[in-house]
XYZ file of C-alpha atoms in Angstrom:
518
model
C 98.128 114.900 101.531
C 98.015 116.298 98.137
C 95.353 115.529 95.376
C 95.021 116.555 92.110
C 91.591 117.531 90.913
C 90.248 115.260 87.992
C 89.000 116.691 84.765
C 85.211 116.877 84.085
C 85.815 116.478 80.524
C 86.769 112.196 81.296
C 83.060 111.592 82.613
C 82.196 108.699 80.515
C 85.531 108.219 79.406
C 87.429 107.368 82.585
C 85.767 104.169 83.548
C 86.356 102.892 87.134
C 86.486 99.656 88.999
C 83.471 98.806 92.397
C 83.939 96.533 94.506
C 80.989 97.170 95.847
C 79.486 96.444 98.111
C 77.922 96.936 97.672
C 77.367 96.217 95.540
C 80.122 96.260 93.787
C 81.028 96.845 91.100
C 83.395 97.211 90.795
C 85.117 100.208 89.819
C 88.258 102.936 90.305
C 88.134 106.070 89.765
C 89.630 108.760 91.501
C 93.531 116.921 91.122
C 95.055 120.759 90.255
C 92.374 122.672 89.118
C 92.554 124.895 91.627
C 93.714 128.562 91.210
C 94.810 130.564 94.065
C 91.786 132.322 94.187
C 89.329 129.911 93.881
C 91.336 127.987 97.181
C 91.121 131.260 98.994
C 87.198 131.264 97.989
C 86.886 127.719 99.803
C 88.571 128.787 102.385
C 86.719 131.836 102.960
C 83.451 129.999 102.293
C 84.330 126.894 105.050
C 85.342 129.406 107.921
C 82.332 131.434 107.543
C 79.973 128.603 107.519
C 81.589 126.880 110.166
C 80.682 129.526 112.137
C 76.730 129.962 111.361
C 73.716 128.558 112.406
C 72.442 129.263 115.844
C 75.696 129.013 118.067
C 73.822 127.042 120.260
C 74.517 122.974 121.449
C 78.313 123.344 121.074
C 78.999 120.367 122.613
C 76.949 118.579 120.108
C 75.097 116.514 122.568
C 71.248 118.256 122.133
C 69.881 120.922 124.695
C 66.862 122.619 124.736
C 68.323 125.519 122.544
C 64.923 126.592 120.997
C 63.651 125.574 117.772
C 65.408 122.342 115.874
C 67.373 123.087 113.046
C 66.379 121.200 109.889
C 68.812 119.383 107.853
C 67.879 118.461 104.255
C 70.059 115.323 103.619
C 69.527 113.954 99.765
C 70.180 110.104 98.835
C 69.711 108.065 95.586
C 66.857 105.279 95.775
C 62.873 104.742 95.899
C 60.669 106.586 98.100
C 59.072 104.726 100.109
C 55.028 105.102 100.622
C 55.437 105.117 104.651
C 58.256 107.624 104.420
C 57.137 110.710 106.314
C 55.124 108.401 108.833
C 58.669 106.899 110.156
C 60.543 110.786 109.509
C 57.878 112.273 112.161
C 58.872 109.676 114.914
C 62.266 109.076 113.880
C 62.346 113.226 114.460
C 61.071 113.381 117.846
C 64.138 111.503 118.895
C 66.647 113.069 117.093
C 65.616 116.129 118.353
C 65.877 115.463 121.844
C 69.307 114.104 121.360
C 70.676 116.697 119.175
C 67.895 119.861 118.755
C 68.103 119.180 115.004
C 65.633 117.765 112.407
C 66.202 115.513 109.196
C 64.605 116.359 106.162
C 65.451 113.261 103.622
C 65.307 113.559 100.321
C 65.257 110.128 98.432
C 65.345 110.680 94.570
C 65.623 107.964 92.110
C 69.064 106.872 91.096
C 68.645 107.739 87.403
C 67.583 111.466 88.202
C 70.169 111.922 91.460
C 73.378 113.053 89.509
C 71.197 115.750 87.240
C 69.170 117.070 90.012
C 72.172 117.498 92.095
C 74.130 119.553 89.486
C 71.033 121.447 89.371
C 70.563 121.960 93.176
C 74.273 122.926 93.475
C 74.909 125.415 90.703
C 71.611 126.925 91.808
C 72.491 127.552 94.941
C 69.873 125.688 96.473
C 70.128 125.481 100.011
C 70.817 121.722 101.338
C 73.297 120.317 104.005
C 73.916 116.579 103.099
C 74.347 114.786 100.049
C 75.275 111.196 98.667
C 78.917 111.502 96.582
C 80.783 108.908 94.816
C 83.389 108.500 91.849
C 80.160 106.605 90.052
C 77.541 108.623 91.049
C 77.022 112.293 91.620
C 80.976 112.754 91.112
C 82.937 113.915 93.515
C 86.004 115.481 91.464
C 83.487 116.980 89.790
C 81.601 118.345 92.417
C 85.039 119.567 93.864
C 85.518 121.409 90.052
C 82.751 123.298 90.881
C 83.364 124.336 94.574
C 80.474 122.757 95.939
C 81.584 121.028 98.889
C 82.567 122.832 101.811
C 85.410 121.961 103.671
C 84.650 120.560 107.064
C 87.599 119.650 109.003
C 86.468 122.331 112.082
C 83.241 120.974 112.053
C 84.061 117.238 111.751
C 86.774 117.913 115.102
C 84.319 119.446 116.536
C 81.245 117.606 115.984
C 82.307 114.381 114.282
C 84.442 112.844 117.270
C 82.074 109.521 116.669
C 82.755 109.107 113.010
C 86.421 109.489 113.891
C 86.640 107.107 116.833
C 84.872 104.378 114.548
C 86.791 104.293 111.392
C 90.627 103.592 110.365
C 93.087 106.242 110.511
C 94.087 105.899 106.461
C 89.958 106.264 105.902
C 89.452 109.705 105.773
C 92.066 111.027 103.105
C 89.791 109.586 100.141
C 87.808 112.723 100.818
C 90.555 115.076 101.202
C 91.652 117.343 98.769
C 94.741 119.417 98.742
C 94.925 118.237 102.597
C 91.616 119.637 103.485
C 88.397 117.443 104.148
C 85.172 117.786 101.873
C 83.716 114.429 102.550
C 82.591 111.563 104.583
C 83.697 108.108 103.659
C 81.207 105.498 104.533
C 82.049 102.611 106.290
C 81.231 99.344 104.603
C 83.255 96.809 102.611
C 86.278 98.583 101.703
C 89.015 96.393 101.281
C 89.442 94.227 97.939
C 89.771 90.572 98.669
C 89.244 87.911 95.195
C 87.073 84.765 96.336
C 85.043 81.827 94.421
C 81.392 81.245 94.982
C 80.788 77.404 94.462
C 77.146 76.006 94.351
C 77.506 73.586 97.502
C 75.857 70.691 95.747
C 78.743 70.285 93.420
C 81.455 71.033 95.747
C 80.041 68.044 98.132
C 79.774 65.879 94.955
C 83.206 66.576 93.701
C 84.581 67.238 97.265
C 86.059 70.345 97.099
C 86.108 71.463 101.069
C 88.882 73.890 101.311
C 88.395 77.020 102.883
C 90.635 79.394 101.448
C 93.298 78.999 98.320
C 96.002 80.995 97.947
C 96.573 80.636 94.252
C 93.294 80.036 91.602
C 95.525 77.482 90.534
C 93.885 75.599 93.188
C 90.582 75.811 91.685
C 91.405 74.023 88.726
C 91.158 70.663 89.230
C 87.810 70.697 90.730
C 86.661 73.432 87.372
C 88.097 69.466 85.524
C 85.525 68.198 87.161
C 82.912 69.773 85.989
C 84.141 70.211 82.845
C 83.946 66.581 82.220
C 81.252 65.668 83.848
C 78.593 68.169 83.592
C 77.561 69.210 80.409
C 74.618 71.435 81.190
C 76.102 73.235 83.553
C 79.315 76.470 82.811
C 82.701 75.601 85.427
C 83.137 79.400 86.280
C 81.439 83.171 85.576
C 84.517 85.107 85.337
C 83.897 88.795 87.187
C 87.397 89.121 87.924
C 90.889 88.970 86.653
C 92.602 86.634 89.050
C 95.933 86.841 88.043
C 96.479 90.932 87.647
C 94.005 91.475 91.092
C 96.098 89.072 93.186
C 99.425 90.789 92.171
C 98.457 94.320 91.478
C 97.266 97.456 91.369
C 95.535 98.967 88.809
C 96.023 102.721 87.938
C 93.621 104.984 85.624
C 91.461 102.572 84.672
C 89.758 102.176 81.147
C 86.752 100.444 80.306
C 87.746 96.869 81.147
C 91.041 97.186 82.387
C 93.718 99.953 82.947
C 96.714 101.666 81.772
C 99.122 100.943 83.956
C 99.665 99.063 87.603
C 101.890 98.990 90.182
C 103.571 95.296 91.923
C 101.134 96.004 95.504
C 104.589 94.734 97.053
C 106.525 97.214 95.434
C 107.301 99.876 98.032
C 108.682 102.333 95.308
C 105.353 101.694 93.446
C 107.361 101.592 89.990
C 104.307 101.727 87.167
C 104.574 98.244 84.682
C 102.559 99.144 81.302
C 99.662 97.471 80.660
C 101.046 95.347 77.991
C 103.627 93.676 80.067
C 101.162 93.262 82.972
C 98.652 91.702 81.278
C 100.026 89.172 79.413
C 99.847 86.600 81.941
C 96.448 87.008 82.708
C 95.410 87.483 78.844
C 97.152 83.768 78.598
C 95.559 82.458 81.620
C 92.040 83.213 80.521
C 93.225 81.503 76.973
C 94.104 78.585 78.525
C 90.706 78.416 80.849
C 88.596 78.233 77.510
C 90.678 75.885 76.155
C 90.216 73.474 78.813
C 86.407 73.425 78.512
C 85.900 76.076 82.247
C 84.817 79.166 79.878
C 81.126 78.932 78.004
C 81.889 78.091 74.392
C 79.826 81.251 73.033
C 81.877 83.811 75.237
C 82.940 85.891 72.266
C 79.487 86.776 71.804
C 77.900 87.192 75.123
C 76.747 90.398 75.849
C 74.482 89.828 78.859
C 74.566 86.004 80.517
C 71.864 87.194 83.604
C 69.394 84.459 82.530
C 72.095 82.187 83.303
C 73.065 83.605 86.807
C 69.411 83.199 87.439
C 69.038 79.928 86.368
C 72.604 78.859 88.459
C 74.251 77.442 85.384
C 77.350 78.629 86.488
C 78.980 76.268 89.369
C 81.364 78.676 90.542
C 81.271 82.291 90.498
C 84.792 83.910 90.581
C 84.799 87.631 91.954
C 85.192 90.103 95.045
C 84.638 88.176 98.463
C 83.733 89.405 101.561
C 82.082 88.263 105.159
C 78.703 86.830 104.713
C 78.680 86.594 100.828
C 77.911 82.765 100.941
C 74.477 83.449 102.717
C 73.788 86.848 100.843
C 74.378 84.626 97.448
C 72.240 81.596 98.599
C 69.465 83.649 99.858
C 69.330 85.253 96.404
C 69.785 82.540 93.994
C 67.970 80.247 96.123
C 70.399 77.164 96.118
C 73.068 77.078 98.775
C 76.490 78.524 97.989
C 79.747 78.608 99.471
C 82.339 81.182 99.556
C 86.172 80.477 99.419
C 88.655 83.562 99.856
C 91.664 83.679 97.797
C 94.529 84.688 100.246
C 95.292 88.805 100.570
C 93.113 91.661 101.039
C 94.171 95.011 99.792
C 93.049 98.489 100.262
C 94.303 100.420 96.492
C 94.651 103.787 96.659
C 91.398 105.553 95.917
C 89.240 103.064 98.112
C 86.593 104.406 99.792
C 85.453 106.499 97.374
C 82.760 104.589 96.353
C 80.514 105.864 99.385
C 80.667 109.186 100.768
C 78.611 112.305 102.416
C 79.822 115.958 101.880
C 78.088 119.314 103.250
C 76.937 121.197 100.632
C 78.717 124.372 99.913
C 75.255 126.803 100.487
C 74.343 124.927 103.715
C 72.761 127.573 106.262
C 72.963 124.665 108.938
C 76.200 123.335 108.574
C 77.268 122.408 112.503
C 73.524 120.691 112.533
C 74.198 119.113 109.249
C 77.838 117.905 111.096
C 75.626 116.417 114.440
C 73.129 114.924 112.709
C 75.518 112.824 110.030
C 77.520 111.928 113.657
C 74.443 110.673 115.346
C 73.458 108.508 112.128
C 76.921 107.091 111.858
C 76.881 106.288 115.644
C 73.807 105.888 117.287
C 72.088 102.496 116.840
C 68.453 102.948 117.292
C 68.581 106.130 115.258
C 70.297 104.541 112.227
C 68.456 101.569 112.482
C 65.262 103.328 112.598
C 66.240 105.054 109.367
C 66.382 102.152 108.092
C 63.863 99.810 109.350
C 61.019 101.837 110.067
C 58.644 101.199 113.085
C 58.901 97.906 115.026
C 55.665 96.550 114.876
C 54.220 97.744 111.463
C 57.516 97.741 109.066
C 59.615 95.235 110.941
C 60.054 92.748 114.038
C 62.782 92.134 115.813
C 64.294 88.474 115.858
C 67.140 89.211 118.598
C 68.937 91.791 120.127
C 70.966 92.722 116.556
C 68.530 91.220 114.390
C 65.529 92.307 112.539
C 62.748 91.016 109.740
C 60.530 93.355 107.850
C 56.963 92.867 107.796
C 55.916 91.300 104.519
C 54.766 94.038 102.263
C 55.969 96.365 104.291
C 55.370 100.095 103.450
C 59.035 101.290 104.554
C 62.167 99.395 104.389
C 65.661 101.367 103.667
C 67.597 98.080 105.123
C 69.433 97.706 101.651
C 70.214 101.395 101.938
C 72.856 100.769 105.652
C 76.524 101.278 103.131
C 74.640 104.842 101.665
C 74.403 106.415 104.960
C 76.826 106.054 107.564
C 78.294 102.648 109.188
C 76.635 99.905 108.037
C 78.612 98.137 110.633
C 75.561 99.248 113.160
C 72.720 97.913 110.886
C 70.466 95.269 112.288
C 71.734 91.529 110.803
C 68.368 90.572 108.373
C 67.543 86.811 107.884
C 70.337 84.962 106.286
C 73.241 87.324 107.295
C 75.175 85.525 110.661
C 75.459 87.295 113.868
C 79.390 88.611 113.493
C 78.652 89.713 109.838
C 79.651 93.603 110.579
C 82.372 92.466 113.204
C 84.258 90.420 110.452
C 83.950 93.010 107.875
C 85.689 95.757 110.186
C 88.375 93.154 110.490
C 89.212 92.868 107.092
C 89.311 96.538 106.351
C 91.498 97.148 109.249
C 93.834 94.358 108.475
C 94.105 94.573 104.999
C 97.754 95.635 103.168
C 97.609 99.598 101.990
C 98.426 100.934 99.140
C 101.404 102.898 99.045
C 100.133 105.210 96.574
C 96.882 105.794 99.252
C 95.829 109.313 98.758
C 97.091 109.725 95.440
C 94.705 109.986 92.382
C 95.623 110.393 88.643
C 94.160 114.193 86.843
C 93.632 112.770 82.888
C 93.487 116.111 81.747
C 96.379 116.172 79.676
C 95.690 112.763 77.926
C 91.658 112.862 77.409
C 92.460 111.694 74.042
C 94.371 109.103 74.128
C 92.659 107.551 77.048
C 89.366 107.856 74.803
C 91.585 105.801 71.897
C 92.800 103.289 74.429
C 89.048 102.577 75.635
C 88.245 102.053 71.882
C 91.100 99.320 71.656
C 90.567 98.306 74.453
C 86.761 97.213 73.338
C 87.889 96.125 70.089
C 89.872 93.565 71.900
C 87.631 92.744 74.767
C 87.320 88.878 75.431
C 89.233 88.418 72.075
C 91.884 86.816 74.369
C 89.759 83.571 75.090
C 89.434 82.139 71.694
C 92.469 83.551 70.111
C 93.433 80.241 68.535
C 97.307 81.997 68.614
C 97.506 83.774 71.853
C 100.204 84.881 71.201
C 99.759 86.514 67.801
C 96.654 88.423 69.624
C 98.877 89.640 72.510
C 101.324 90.869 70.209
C 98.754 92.525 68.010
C 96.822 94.575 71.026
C 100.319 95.568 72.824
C 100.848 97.223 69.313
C 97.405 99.037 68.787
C 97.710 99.921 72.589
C 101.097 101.886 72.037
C 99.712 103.345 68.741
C 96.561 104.701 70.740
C 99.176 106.853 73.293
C 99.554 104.178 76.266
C 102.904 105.452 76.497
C 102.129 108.854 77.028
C 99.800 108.097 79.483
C 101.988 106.236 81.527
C 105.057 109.264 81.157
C 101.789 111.575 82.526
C 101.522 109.438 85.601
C 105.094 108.930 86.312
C 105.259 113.061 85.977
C 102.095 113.080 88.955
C 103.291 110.404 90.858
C 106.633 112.046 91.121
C 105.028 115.614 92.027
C 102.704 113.978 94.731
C 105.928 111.922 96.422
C 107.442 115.080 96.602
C 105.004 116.884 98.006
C 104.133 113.907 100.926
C 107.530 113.653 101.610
């Protein structure tokens, strides 16, 4: 499936959405680029590597081939003290399944992007490495040729990954039909849902267990409007209205450009100032009616106020287990109600990936050992628990605590390095957690535009003046005291700033990609 190759000149400008889960976030983000010879120097580059290293343990399954190859795999995150203690035991058992050692490098999150830049256009010689459209970029990383491509190696040696994961999965990391990377399996799919502090849903009795409009929120966010004067109805993280009907496409600062109807099948794009008028009037209304904090205009962080749980409901991405992850961390009990639909846009995935570095000398090693991590239970789980005993204990068969103060403990790290679906459930998550997770991803609606990924190249500029309006306007919307008036007036400064060129550059790529899938 064809990709076009984003421009490294948008970093910072081309802002996009995370759902994470991890954490997140929540954000999009995505390619030509490519000249004929720089493809053919990919190419060149990925059949020669496939074919190095020691020739040996072609099955993939560990021998007694002679001395274990080391693979340097780098992460984001803090070292921990017990590190090389758990690496030495954790090695002697990878190497007797697979013949290979893992050298991991864990560098802190604000120096992982720089250093890797560094490491690639060096030439440095490393096999695995953490890639993302938030954090050490992928497009650009593909700009520079420093992925290789892997699809010999991952048919070869990557069977397991396959086996595990959804058939539309692997084409995030695909460019120009090839594969360069890894997609983790974790959260993927985008599903809107309300946290609710449990005390006030019990004293207003709100019990439902899903909605399928936030219309049905309302009455109880009366409730507390009336009654509770201390406390804030709802903490707004998402737009309700635009997630539950669309798509969003090149995304910018708080919003985006343009969307797509997800039930459209011929994807047609609707400009950001038609799509957004309905949300712009429903968040309007909310502050009228008493559900948004009066000083919202001027809030620039409210985390005192998360901490504090002065919000009664918390309106953002949902998935399995949120209710006790949420509790556990605000220490008051929540619960979590899913608004109806689950979608999977056409860039997901991205969030979480693991490429082979371009200058690997141990690339089929590199290959079996990322298989084994994103398979094998005790190995991943070891990676990421340390030794039972001394950094954790186990509390059932899937289950595991760490030892307080513990001296290792990568447990939050399960979504950066493989399948978290394997991880060990930690107090507070239910037994089922990873089960029901798989389940959404695998039943959620698909974009129709998945695989497809916008190159702003040819409209850096007035994307960067379409972020600036976009700011000026930014929350303006919930105490315009003439919504309409304010609608009218950013639909006007969003045209002036080139919206409409941007969406004629998107129809021109979306056109050239159906062609080329057809």
């Amino acid at each position: 499936m064809k990709r076009r190759l984003a421009a490294l000149t948008m970093a910072g400008v081309l802002a996009v959405s995370m759902l994470a889960g991890c954490g997140g976030s929540s954000a999009d983000g995505s390619k030509d680029g490519k000249t004929e010879v720089q493809e053919s120097k990919s190419e060149a580059v990925g059949d020669t590597k496939a074919t190095e290293g020691s020739g040996e343990d072609t099955d993939g399954t560990g021998s007694d081939s002679g001395e274990a190859q080391v693979v340097k795999w780098y992460v984001f995150g803090d070292k921990m003290p017990d590190h090389d203690m758990v690496m030495e035991d954790l090695n002697k058992k990878i190497k007797e399944k697979i013949n290979v050692e893992l050298d991991l490098q864990v560098i802190p999150q604000g120096e992982f992007a720089d250093k890797m830049k560094l490491a690639s256009t060096a030439g440095e010689d490393f096999d695995l490495v953490f890639t993302s459209n938030w954090l050490n970029s992928f497009d650009e990383n593909m700009s520079r040729e420093a992925f290789m491509p892997i699809d010999e190696l991952f048919e070869k040696y990557g069977q397991g990954i396959k086996e595990s994961m959804p058939d539309w999965l692997l084409d995030i990391g695909k460019v120009d039909g090839k594969l360069y990377a890894v997609p983790n399996q974790q959260i993927i799919a985008r599903q809107l849902g309300v946290l609710i502090q449990k005390e006030y849903a019990d004293k207003y009795g709100f019990n439902k267990k899903s909605i399928k409009d936030i219309s049905e929120l309302e009455p109880f966010l009366d409730e507390i409007a009336k009654n509770e004067p201390t406390m804030f109805p709802v903490d707004v993280r998402a737009n309700a209205y635009i997630e539950n009907k669309y798509e969003d496409l090149v995304s910018v600062a708080h919003y985006a450009c343009a969307y797509i109807d997800k039930n459209d099948p011929d994807a047609k794009l609707i400009p950001a100032t038609t799509a957004m008028e309905d949300q712009l009037r429903l968040d309007n209304e909310w502050y009228k009616k008493g559900y948004i904090r009066k000083d919202i205009a001027t809030v620039t962080d409210n985390t005192a106020d998360v901490k504090a749980n002065r919000y009664v409901c918390s309106l953002g991405s949902y998935k399995p287990g949120i209710d006790a992850e949420f509790s556990s961390r605000q220490g008051v009990p929540y619960i979590a109600v899913p608004i109806e639909g689950t979608y999977i846009k056409s860039i997901s995935g991205i969030e979480t990936m693991t490429a082979v570095n371009v200058n690997s000398k141990n690339p089929e090693a590199a290959m079996k050992l990322l298989n084994l991590v994103y398979t094998d239970k005790e190995i991943f789980n070891e990676l990421l628990f340390g030794l039972e005993g001394t950094h954790y204990e186990k509390t059932g068969e899937n289950s595991a605590e760490p030892v307080e103060e513990s001296k290792y403990n990568y447990s939050a790290y399960g979504w950066k390095m493989g399948n978290q679906f394997n991880e060990w459930y930690l107090p507070g998550q239910e037994e089922g957690l990873w089960e029901a997770t798989d389940k959404l991803n695998r039943e959620a609606q698909v974009s129709v535009l998945r695989g497809f990924t916008f190159n702003p190249a040819n409209v850096q500029a007035e994307i960067a003046q379409i972020a600036a309006v976009d700011k000026e306007y930014y929350n303006g919307q919930y105490t315009a005291a003439d919504i309409d008036k304010y609608i009218a007036e950013r639909n006007e400064k969003l045209e002036q700033a080139g919206l409409n060129k941007v969406i004629e550059e998107l129809q021109t790529q979306l056109d050239t990609w159906k062609n080329q899938s057809k």
